[in-house]
């Protein structure tokens, strides 16, 4: 799932880290200075990490095992009688950058709110178990995460005299879903929620994702997705002939000679290249820079510019140029296109392992709760070669979860949370028109106090990032609209 800040990309480790608003510094994005360093040198404000004791299993009174969960506090804006804001961590490390910048803090300043951010269990430094063995990952689920939030909310309110305060939950992408579900399942603890770019319908085969990618590329230039499709088809054709592998290895700057021994190998390679487009569409022109994420000047316009550049040769050659541009941008020396490497990374159960930054954990959640697989099964999208079977097999390869177990788990998730049928109140659902995740989001007002806020032309979680002068008017209006809603609700 491509959903790295603000969710949901899923699947490849590289792609994966794009998903969450909170996930930075992994995969392709190694090598930037961390936000903490910036804080230490430029400003004296450092938000110290703090630790909260949680139960390992909230659903067993007999199991008394405990662990420590990381959280952050910003009291700078708090005024007595003000509300309490809780930013929900997602499928990557909680980034303290959010304690310093972000639209929610503008709201906090206006409303006199106390701000907390709680890291999600099993991500970042919040380690409930000694390792990431499949047996231990049984304690990783959205339900356990919501129970963590509930216990944090209750205990923190008692400790700080905030029991009668109004608590507002925030989150983007998967944490956006959690923000809504927190209000839904614990209405006595959460007064209102802002659920940005949140998917609500668990779906094994999320084939609409790439359909939105097509439309988002076409909104830049109608030729663009057609050229991407020609290039992708041409690559798939070449993969049928091993004599082309030397050239492909060179064209895409692979770390070692391309080897295709199974459908998993070709699917992995094709998905990785398509991922360049998925990532850029999902995060188009956003303002993640403040989180320490680099390379955000690669936009849909830039990619479509390369795809339309005849001087580079046929569409296949332009596609290779896009891949090399992405590698240059993120300072990646060469592309490791080997599924067996990926498999060994994803099955490493150590907290020091190569996928412990979130990839192993998030894919586990997709296999046991959500699906969200961005397959090429729809005819109305540009790519070929990574069908749903490719993703389903990963659940078996990584965690011994069968196709039947996956289908059952996804159905149960929808049964438990209700999919789009959210019966609640005081939840706002902002969504961006070019964000592929909106396809599983709330796209229309459910009720007057369950409104959707639609932002034409923006990508995943755009409204959460700090404002910039070049922001689209509708993005600014959406931010204003959300605080007006909060003001109105908090007066009720
Ligand atoms: C982040 O917040 C600090 C102060 O809290 C401010 O000086 C800085 O300009 C902000 N950065 C962004 C990108 O908004
Ligand atoms: C490899 O690329 C070279 C140079 O572009 C070309 O002449 C050659 O025919 C290609 N080989 C194959 C097997 O496609
Ligand atoms: C993106 O920014 C970098 C560094 O500022 C610059 O070198 C590069 O040319 C830019 N790329 C594009 C496509 O604008
Ligand atoms: C898991 O990853 C760690 C850190 O990279 C490495 O030291 C260890 O050997 C790996 N374990 C296995 C079983 O590959
Ligand atoms: C995989 O799951 C099956 C059935 O769920 C079980 O019988 C089998 O022992 C498991 N294999 C491993 C390696 O855990
Ligand atoms: C892209 C998308 O799903 N947008 C929806 C977001 O919510 C508005 C309602 O405010 C819908 O009209 C959009 O279709």
XYZ file of C-alpha atoms and ligand atoms in Angstrom:
576
model
C 0.000 0.000 0.000
C 1.427 2.876 -0.988
C 0.059 4.892 2.313
C 3.203 5.938 3.682
C 2.339 9.188 5.546
C -1.051 9.131 5.513
C -1.622 5.529 4.594
C -1.930 2.996 2.721
C 0.195 1.917 0.250
C 0.802 -1.280 0.981
C 3.033 -3.817 0.119
C 6.457 -3.097 -0.999
C 8.757 -2.032 1.716
C 9.876 0.861 -0.369
C 6.422 1.941 -1.315
C 5.227 1.114 1.999
C 7.019 3.798 3.761
C 5.371 6.445 1.770
C 2.123 5.559 3.221
C 2.052 6.903 6.600
C 2.361 10.414 7.597
C 4.433 9.115 10.349
C 6.809 6.936 8.441
C 9.986 8.485 7.291
C 13.576 7.554 7.029
C 13.101 4.091 5.677
C 13.549 2.300 2.428
C 14.227 4.684 -0.362
C 14.166 7.639 1.895
C 17.302 7.026 3.813
C 19.868 9.692 4.067
C 18.201 12.911 5.100
C 18.955 14.657 8.317
C 16.565 13.687 10.981
C 14.103 16.204 12.268
C 15.481 15.930 15.757
C 18.864 17.102 14.652
C 17.279 20.087 12.990
C 15.431 20.923 16.157
C 18.481 20.650 18.306
C 20.558 23.011 16.269
C 18.018 25.500 15.037
C 15.502 25.771 17.811
C 15.636 24.761 21.385
C 12.305 23.053 21.359
C 12.733 19.347 21.725
C 9.758 17.161 22.328
C 10.962 14.424 24.560
C 9.686 10.950 24.121
C 7.683 9.658 27.036
C 6.523 6.168 27.899
C 3.187 4.734 28.882
C 2.513 1.249 30.292
C 0.080 -0.874 28.289
C -1.177 -4.430 28.445
C 0.033 -6.763 25.728
C -3.422 -8.261 25.278
C -6.355 -6.011 26.153
C -8.802 -8.804 25.467
C -7.550 -11.261 28.056
C -8.028 -10.497 31.712
C -5.778 -13.430 32.523
C -2.786 -12.176 30.552
C -0.955 -9.611 32.653
C 2.041 -8.994 30.368
C 2.916 -5.301 29.952
C 5.067 -3.146 27.676
C 5.923 0.530 27.177
C 4.350 2.664 24.468
C 5.967 5.883 23.244
C 4.132 9.206 23.215
C 4.763 12.945 22.942
C 3.102 15.976 24.545
C 2.889 19.631 23.549
C 1.414 21.835 26.255
C 2.320 25.155 24.645
C -1.191 25.968 23.471
C -3.220 24.592 26.321
C -5.645 26.829 28.130
C -7.647 25.560 31.133
C -11.025 24.237 29.975
C -9.561 23.719 26.491
C -9.977 20.456 24.576
C -7.398 17.671 24.316
C -6.118 16.656 20.890
C -4.803 13.160 20.295
C -2.824 12.485 17.110
C -2.950 8.774 16.377
C 0.231 7.080 15.203
C 0.166 4.702 12.269
C 2.180 2.133 10.389
C 5.579 3.680 10.927
C 7.526 5.506 13.630
C 5.673 8.449 15.197
C 7.554 11.498 13.963
C 8.048 14.253 16.570
C 7.955 16.740 13.686
C 4.192 16.625 14.187
C 4.567 18.059 17.684
C 6.034 21.184 16.160
C 4.257 21.664 12.826
C 1.065 20.625 11.138
C -2.434 21.950 10.716
C -3.673 20.319 13.892
C -1.347 22.599 15.902
C -2.835 25.667 14.235
C -6.197 24.389 15.424
C -4.734 23.685 18.862
C -3.494 27.257 19.131
C -6.883 28.683 18.191
C -8.788 26.376 20.505
C -6.359 26.243 23.436
C -5.831 22.487 23.141
C -3.406 20.189 24.889
C -1.744 17.921 22.298
C -0.691 14.288 22.552
C 0.637 11.925 19.943
C 0.654 8.186 20.674
C 2.776 5.811 18.635
C 1.016 2.693 17.296
C 1.984 -0.602 18.913
C 4.662 -2.542 16.999
C 5.908 0.529 15.108
C 8.769 2.897 15.794
C 10.026 2.369 19.332
C 6.802 0.889 20.686
C 7.779 -2.769 20.985
C 5.267 -4.948 22.826
C 7.208 -8.169 22.217
C 10.834 -9.271 22.010
C 10.662 -9.741 18.250
C 8.383 -9.724 15.213
C 7.787 -13.453 14.969
C 4.480 -14.367 13.395
C 3.398 -15.735 16.743
C 4.062 -12.382 18.422
C 2.394 -10.412 15.647
C -0.896 -11.909 16.873
C -0.950 -8.924 19.238
C -0.795 -6.460 16.347
C -4.261 -5.376 15.242
C -6.343 -2.240 14.914
C -8.537 -3.497 17.763
C -5.599 -3.773 20.141
C -4.436 -0.345 18.932
C -7.833 1.192 19.715
C -7.767 -0.411 23.149
C -4.305 1.140 23.658
C -5.785 4.515 22.746
C -8.713 4.030 25.110
C -6.479 3.097 28.032
C -4.111 5.972 27.279
C -7.034 8.398 27.108
C -8.536 7.192 30.386
C -5.314 7.045 32.373
C -3.887 10.311 31.064
C -7.162 12.114 31.762
C -7.134 10.900 35.369
C -3.474 11.761 35.884
C -3.789 15.272 34.483
C -7.311 16.180 35.570
C -8.674 16.065 32.028
C -11.525 13.630 32.549
C -14.165 16.203 31.746
C -12.267 17.711 28.843
C -13.402 17.087 25.306
C -10.969 14.792 23.514
C -10.581 15.100 19.736
C -8.802 12.383 17.718
C -6.775 13.129 14.578
C -5.234 10.806 12.018
C -4.414 10.505 8.345
C -4.620 7.400 6.208
C -4.809 4.237 8.361
C -4.667 6.383 11.522
C -7.545 8.366 9.954
C -9.583 5.160 10.000
C -8.496 4.641 13.607
C -9.597 8.185 14.502
C -13.097 7.467 13.184
C -13.241 3.984 14.729
C -12.038 5.344 18.075
C -15.062 7.664 18.136
C -17.300 4.870 16.852
C -16.250 2.213 19.353
C -15.433 4.425 22.362
C -17.926 7.322 22.078
C -17.694 8.009 25.821
C -13.958 8.691 25.495
C -13.715 10.645 22.235
C -15.832 13.689 21.573
C -15.016 14.273 17.886
C -12.642 13.018 15.188
C -10.895 14.306 12.076
C -10.393 11.248 9.837
C -8.264 12.418 6.919
C -7.858 10.333 3.736
C -9.087 7.310 5.614
C -10.101 4.029 3.974
C -13.184 2.454 5.546
C -13.867 -0.551 3.420
C -11.437 -3.424 3.906
C -10.999 -5.051 0.489
C -8.762 -7.901 -0.581
C -8.419 -6.694 -4.144
C -8.139 -2.900 -4.183
C -8.024 -2.649 -7.960
C -9.541 0.844 -7.968
C -6.268 2.245 -6.654
C -4.543 2.041 -10.023
C -7.685 3.287 -11.759
C -7.353 6.503 -9.770
C -3.658 6.614 -10.680
C -4.720 6.547 -14.340
C -7.195 9.387 -13.822
C -4.754 11.430 -11.779
C -2.081 11.129 -14.491
C -4.696 11.945 -17.132
C -5.718 15.069 -15.245
C -2.203 16.360 -15.921
C -2.175 15.261 -19.554
C -4.511 12.766 -21.267
C -1.595 11.211 -23.164
C 0.380 10.520 -20.012
C -1.295 7.319 -18.769
C -1.424 5.991 -22.344
C 2.332 6.427 -22.643
C 2.822 4.737 -19.279
C 0.698 1.839 -20.480
C 2.674 1.523 -23.737
C 5.918 1.512 -21.792
C 4.698 -1.006 -19.259
C 3.329 -3.306 -22.006
C 6.616 -3.097 -23.862
C 8.547 -4.044 -20.725
C 6.226 -6.993 -20.063
C 6.790 -8.161 -23.641
C 10.550 -7.959 -23.235
C 10.430 -9.958 -20.023
C 9.255 -12.937 -22.080
C 12.652 -13.121 -23.768
C 15.652 -13.749 -21.479
C 17.946 -12.375 -24.193
C 16.690 -8.882 -23.298
C 17.653 -9.196 -19.629
C 21.111 -7.685 -20.033
C 19.595 -4.588 -21.563
C 16.833 -4.364 -18.964
C 19.427 -4.690 -16.212
C 21.292 -1.733 -17.646
C 18.245 0.366 -18.536
C 16.808 0.193 -15.027
C 20.123 0.247 -13.226
C 19.573 -3.044 -11.422
C 22.037 -4.140 -8.751
C 22.543 -7.557 -10.330
C 21.493 -9.207 -13.547
C 17.736 -9.607 -13.818
C 16.595 -13.134 -13.027
C 13.024 -14.230 -13.555
C 12.430 -17.678 -12.132
C 8.827 -17.315 -11.134
C 5.809 -15.110 -11.520
C 6.687 -13.610 -8.130
C 10.001 -12.355 -9.524
C 8.453 -10.578 -12.490
C 5.550 -9.261 -10.417
C 7.910 -7.829 -7.831
C 10.016 -6.088 -10.464
C 6.986 -4.677 -12.305
C 5.340 -3.534 -9.091
C 8.490 -1.764 -8.010
C 8.615 0.238 -11.241
C 4.902 1.024 -11.158
C 5.526 2.122 -7.581
C 7.374 5.170 -8.875
C 4.108 6.433 -10.318
C 1.970 5.271 -7.399
C 4.139 7.059 -4.873
C 4.266 10.285 -6.797
C 0.511 10.360 -7.398
C -0.292 9.564 -3.791
C 1.960 12.326 -2.492
C 1.743 14.801 -5.350
C 2.866 18.304 -4.390
C 2.314 17.713 -0.744
C 4.268 19.417 1.965
C 5.910 16.524 3.734
C 9.243 18.308 3.625
C 8.814 19.486 7.198
C 8.909 15.862 8.300
C 12.373 15.469 6.913
C 11.226 13.729 3.733
C 13.289 14.729 0.720
C 12.612 14.659 -2.978
C 9.094 15.964 -2.939
C 9.713 18.117 -5.996
C 9.028 15.078 -8.179
C 5.394 15.626 -9.105
C 2.887 14.190 -11.551
C 3.859 17.049 -13.856
C 7.520 16.020 -13.731
C 6.766 12.336 -14.432
C 4.396 13.136 -17.263
C 7.022 15.525 -18.629
C 9.540 12.686 -18.842
C 6.947 10.311 -20.345
C 6.172 12.897 -23.030
C 9.801 13.635 -23.896
C 10.389 12.198 -27.384
C 14.073 13.015 -27.263
C 14.483 10.141 -24.794
C 13.317 7.548 -27.334
C 10.339 5.235 -27.212
C 8.003 5.103 -24.183
C 9.952 2.140 -22.743
C 13.117 4.265 -22.607
C 11.217 7.119 -20.956
C 9.864 4.715 -18.353
C 13.436 3.683 -17.599
C 14.352 7.375 -17.371
C 11.631 7.858 -14.732
C 13.069 4.966 -12.730
C 16.551 6.453 -12.884
C 15.255 9.912 -11.965
C 13.622 8.470 -8.847
C 16.826 6.646 -7.918
C 18.881 9.824 -8.354
C 16.404 11.829 -6.337
C 16.541 9.445 -3.420
C 20.250 8.701 -3.798
C 19.733 5.021 -4.482
C 22.757 3.487 -6.167
C 20.967 0.625 -7.874
C 17.624 -1.147 -7.828
C 17.409 -4.505 -6.067
C 14.706 -6.227 -8.090
C 14.991 -9.625 -6.462
C 11.900 -11.075 -4.841
C 14.015 -13.525 -2.865
C 15.848 -10.621 -1.219
C 12.501 -9.047 -0.403
C 11.242 -12.349 0.996
C 14.220 -12.706 3.288
C 13.832 -9.113 4.453
C 10.133 -9.505 5.128
C 10.600 -12.719 7.082
C 13.367 -11.361 9.287
C 11.755 -11.211 12.720
C 14.383 -9.086 14.454
C 13.635 -5.527 15.626
C 16.905 -4.665 13.887
C 15.772 -6.389 10.678
C 15.510 -4.642 7.305
C 11.682 -4.509 7.271
C 11.166 -3.750 10.977
C 10.664 -0.053 10.183
C 7.087 -1.019 9.436
C 7.014 -3.172 6.299
C 6.758 -6.526 8.036
C 4.181 -5.209 10.499
C 1.973 -3.398 8.019
C 1.860 -6.223 5.501
C 0.880 -8.470 8.410
C -2.025 -6.134 9.124
C -3.077 -6.238 5.472
C -2.980 -10.066 5.529
C -4.955 -10.349 8.763
C -7.289 -7.312 8.638
C -7.478 -5.134 5.566
C -6.220 -6.518 2.257
C -5.924 -3.229 0.290
C -3.839 -4.897 -2.412
C -3.205 -2.581 -5.328
C -3.393 -5.172 -8.071
C -3.318 -4.727 -11.839
C -6.554 -6.688 -12.283
C -8.646 -3.800 -13.601
C -8.507 -3.142 -17.358
C -8.827 0.603 -16.708
C -5.337 1.257 -15.445
C -1.872 1.481 -17.011
C 0.120 -1.423 -15.543
C 0.409 -5.177 -16.050
C 1.915 -8.058 -14.166
C 1.138 -7.846 -10.468
C -2.247 -9.522 -10.061
C -4.018 -10.194 -6.784
C -2.499 -13.695 -6.590
C 0.928 -12.093 -6.211
C -0.165 -10.327 -3.029
C -2.167 -13.210 -1.632
C 0.822 -15.501 -1.990
C 2.904 -13.074 0.066
C 0.550 -13.614 3.026
C 1.344 -17.315 2.850
C 5.068 -16.780 2.229
C 5.555 -14.227 5.002
C 3.055 -15.304 7.692
C 1.510 -18.619 6.690
C -1.867 -16.913 6.144
C -3.936 -18.637 3.458
C -6.187 -17.024 0.853
C -9.231 -18.271 2.783
C -7.969 -16.837 6.047
C -7.296 -13.503 4.350
C -10.787 -13.337 2.823
C -12.370 -14.233 6.150
C -10.298 -11.667 8.052
C -11.252 -8.886 5.652
C -14.945 -9.779 5.912
C -14.663 -9.781 9.687
C -13.036 -6.347 9.699
C -15.986 -4.944 7.779
C -18.407 -6.726 10.075
C -16.676 -5.261 13.130
C -16.336 -1.649 11.971
C -19.229 -1.478 9.513
C -17.345 -0.416 6.378
C -18.936 2.743 5.005
C -21.955 2.369 7.318
C -20.616 4.491 10.119
C -23.225 5.115 12.818
C -21.746 7.887 14.875
C -21.529 11.667 15.025
C -18.976 14.485 15.048
C -16.542 12.862 12.619
C -15.275 14.833 9.614
C -13.870 13.006 6.588
C -11.535 15.123 4.439
C -10.481 13.527 1.146
C -8.308 14.552 -1.824
C -9.476 13.989 -5.385
C -6.185 12.731 -6.769
C -5.386 10.521 -3.790
C -5.981 6.895 -4.831
C -7.123 6.090 -1.314
C -10.252 8.159 -1.682
C -11.696 5.176 -3.556
C -12.205 3.449 -0.187
C -13.034 6.627 1.692
C -16.202 8.384 2.765
C -17.076 10.428 -0.286
C -20.380 11.975 0.708
C -21.835 13.438 3.846
C -23.374 10.583 5.824
C -25.273 12.982 8.077
C -24.961 16.654 9.032
C -22.610 15.733 11.855
C -20.725 13.174 9.712
C -19.613 15.457 6.879
C -17.157 14.773 4.071
C -14.772 17.532 3.002
C -13.718 17.086 -0.572
C -10.532 18.788 -1.768
C -10.216 18.914 -5.540
C -6.681 18.490 -6.807
C -4.920 17.353 -3.659
C -3.286 14.080 -2.718
C -3.073 11.895 0.379
C -3.526 13.791 3.663
C -2.741 17.201 2.155
C -4.865 19.070 4.702
C -2.738 17.823 7.601
C 0.533 19.344 6.457
C 1.596 22.875 7.348
C 0.092 25.493 5.049
C 2.204 27.033 2.276
C 1.699 30.121 0.174
C 1.335 28.028 -2.986
C -1.464 25.869 -1.564
C -4.609 25.575 -3.666
C -7.444 27.814 -2.501
C -9.683 24.786 -1.933
C -7.060 23.263 0.372
C -6.969 26.431 2.469
C -10.769 26.506 2.539
C -10.866 22.858 3.635
C -8.540 23.577 6.550
C -10.724 26.502 7.576
C -13.870 24.452 7.194
C -12.541 21.757 9.530
C -11.733 24.178 12.334
C -15.151 25.803 12.011
C -16.697 22.365 12.454
C -14.536 21.686 15.495
C -15.428 25.053 16.995
C -19.100 24.394 16.464
C -18.959 20.876 17.890
C -16.889 21.860 20.911
C -19.550 24.410 21.869
C -22.306 21.778 21.869
C 7.429 24.792 12.285
O 7.176 25.432 13.513
C 8.182 26.333 13.907
C 7.839 26.896 15.262
O 6.941 26.104 15.942
C 8.290 27.451 12.894
O 9.344 28.303 13.250
C 8.570 26.848 11.526
O 8.559 27.856 10.567
C 7.519 25.813 11.188
N 7.874 25.169 9.949
C 6.981 24.953 8.991
C 7.481 24.210 7.786
O 5.841 25.331 9.049
C 20.198 -4.323 -26.403
O 20.359 -2.934 -26.642
C 21.187 -2.678 -27.780
C 21.459 -1.178 -27.831
O 20.291 -0.446 -27.624
C 20.474 -3.213 -29.025
O 21.285 -2.961 -30.173
C 20.262 -4.714 -28.865
O 19.522 -5.212 -29.971
C 19.525 -5.015 -27.572
N 19.498 -6.440 -27.360
C 18.366 -7.128 -27.234
C 18.518 -8.602 -27.041
O 17.275 -6.602 -27.273
C 14.453 18.907 -7.233
O 15.279 19.607 -6.313
C 16.648 19.269 -6.422
C 17.406 19.932 -5.291
O 16.910 21.216 -5.047
C 17.161 19.691 -7.794
O 18.536 19.361 -7.929
C 16.373 18.949 -8.862
O 16.744 19.386 -10.140
C 14.880 19.193 -8.670
N 14.189 18.297 -9.575
C 13.164 18.697 -10.310
C 12.585 17.670 -11.204
O 12.704 19.822 -10.242
C 17.891 -10.058 10.347
O 18.408 -8.775 10.177
C 19.508 -8.482 11.025
C 19.867 -7.032 10.848
O 20.023 -6.720 9.509
C 20.671 -9.421 10.683
O 21.754 -9.146 11.525
C 20.197 -10.840 10.849
O 21.216 -11.713 10.441
C 18.943 -11.103 10.030
N 18.424 -12.412 10.375
C 18.206 -13.337 9.448
C 17.664 -14.633 9.948
O 18.436 -13.151 8.275
C 0.624 -23.028 8.554
O -0.769 -23.057 8.835
C -1.319 -24.353 8.808
C -2.840 -24.244 8.957
O -3.255 -23.010 9.404
C -0.707 -25.203 9.904
O -1.250 -26.502 9.876
C 0.802 -25.260 9.673
O 1.415 -25.952 10.724
C 1.377 -23.864 9.573
N 2.766 -23.939 9.186
C 3.719 -23.296 9.842
C 5.094 -23.421 9.294
O 3.487 -22.605 10.818
C -12.535 11.923 -4.536
C -13.673 11.786 -3.620
O -14.055 10.721 -3.225
N -14.215 12.883 -3.279
C -15.378 12.962 -2.480
C -15.003 13.611 -1.156
O -16.170 14.067 -0.493
C -17.059 14.876 -1.274
C -18.183 15.325 -0.393
O -17.781 16.499 0.235
C -17.592 14.119 -2.473
O -18.464 14.947 -3.254
C -16.412 13.696 -3.312
O -16.855 12.880 -4.373
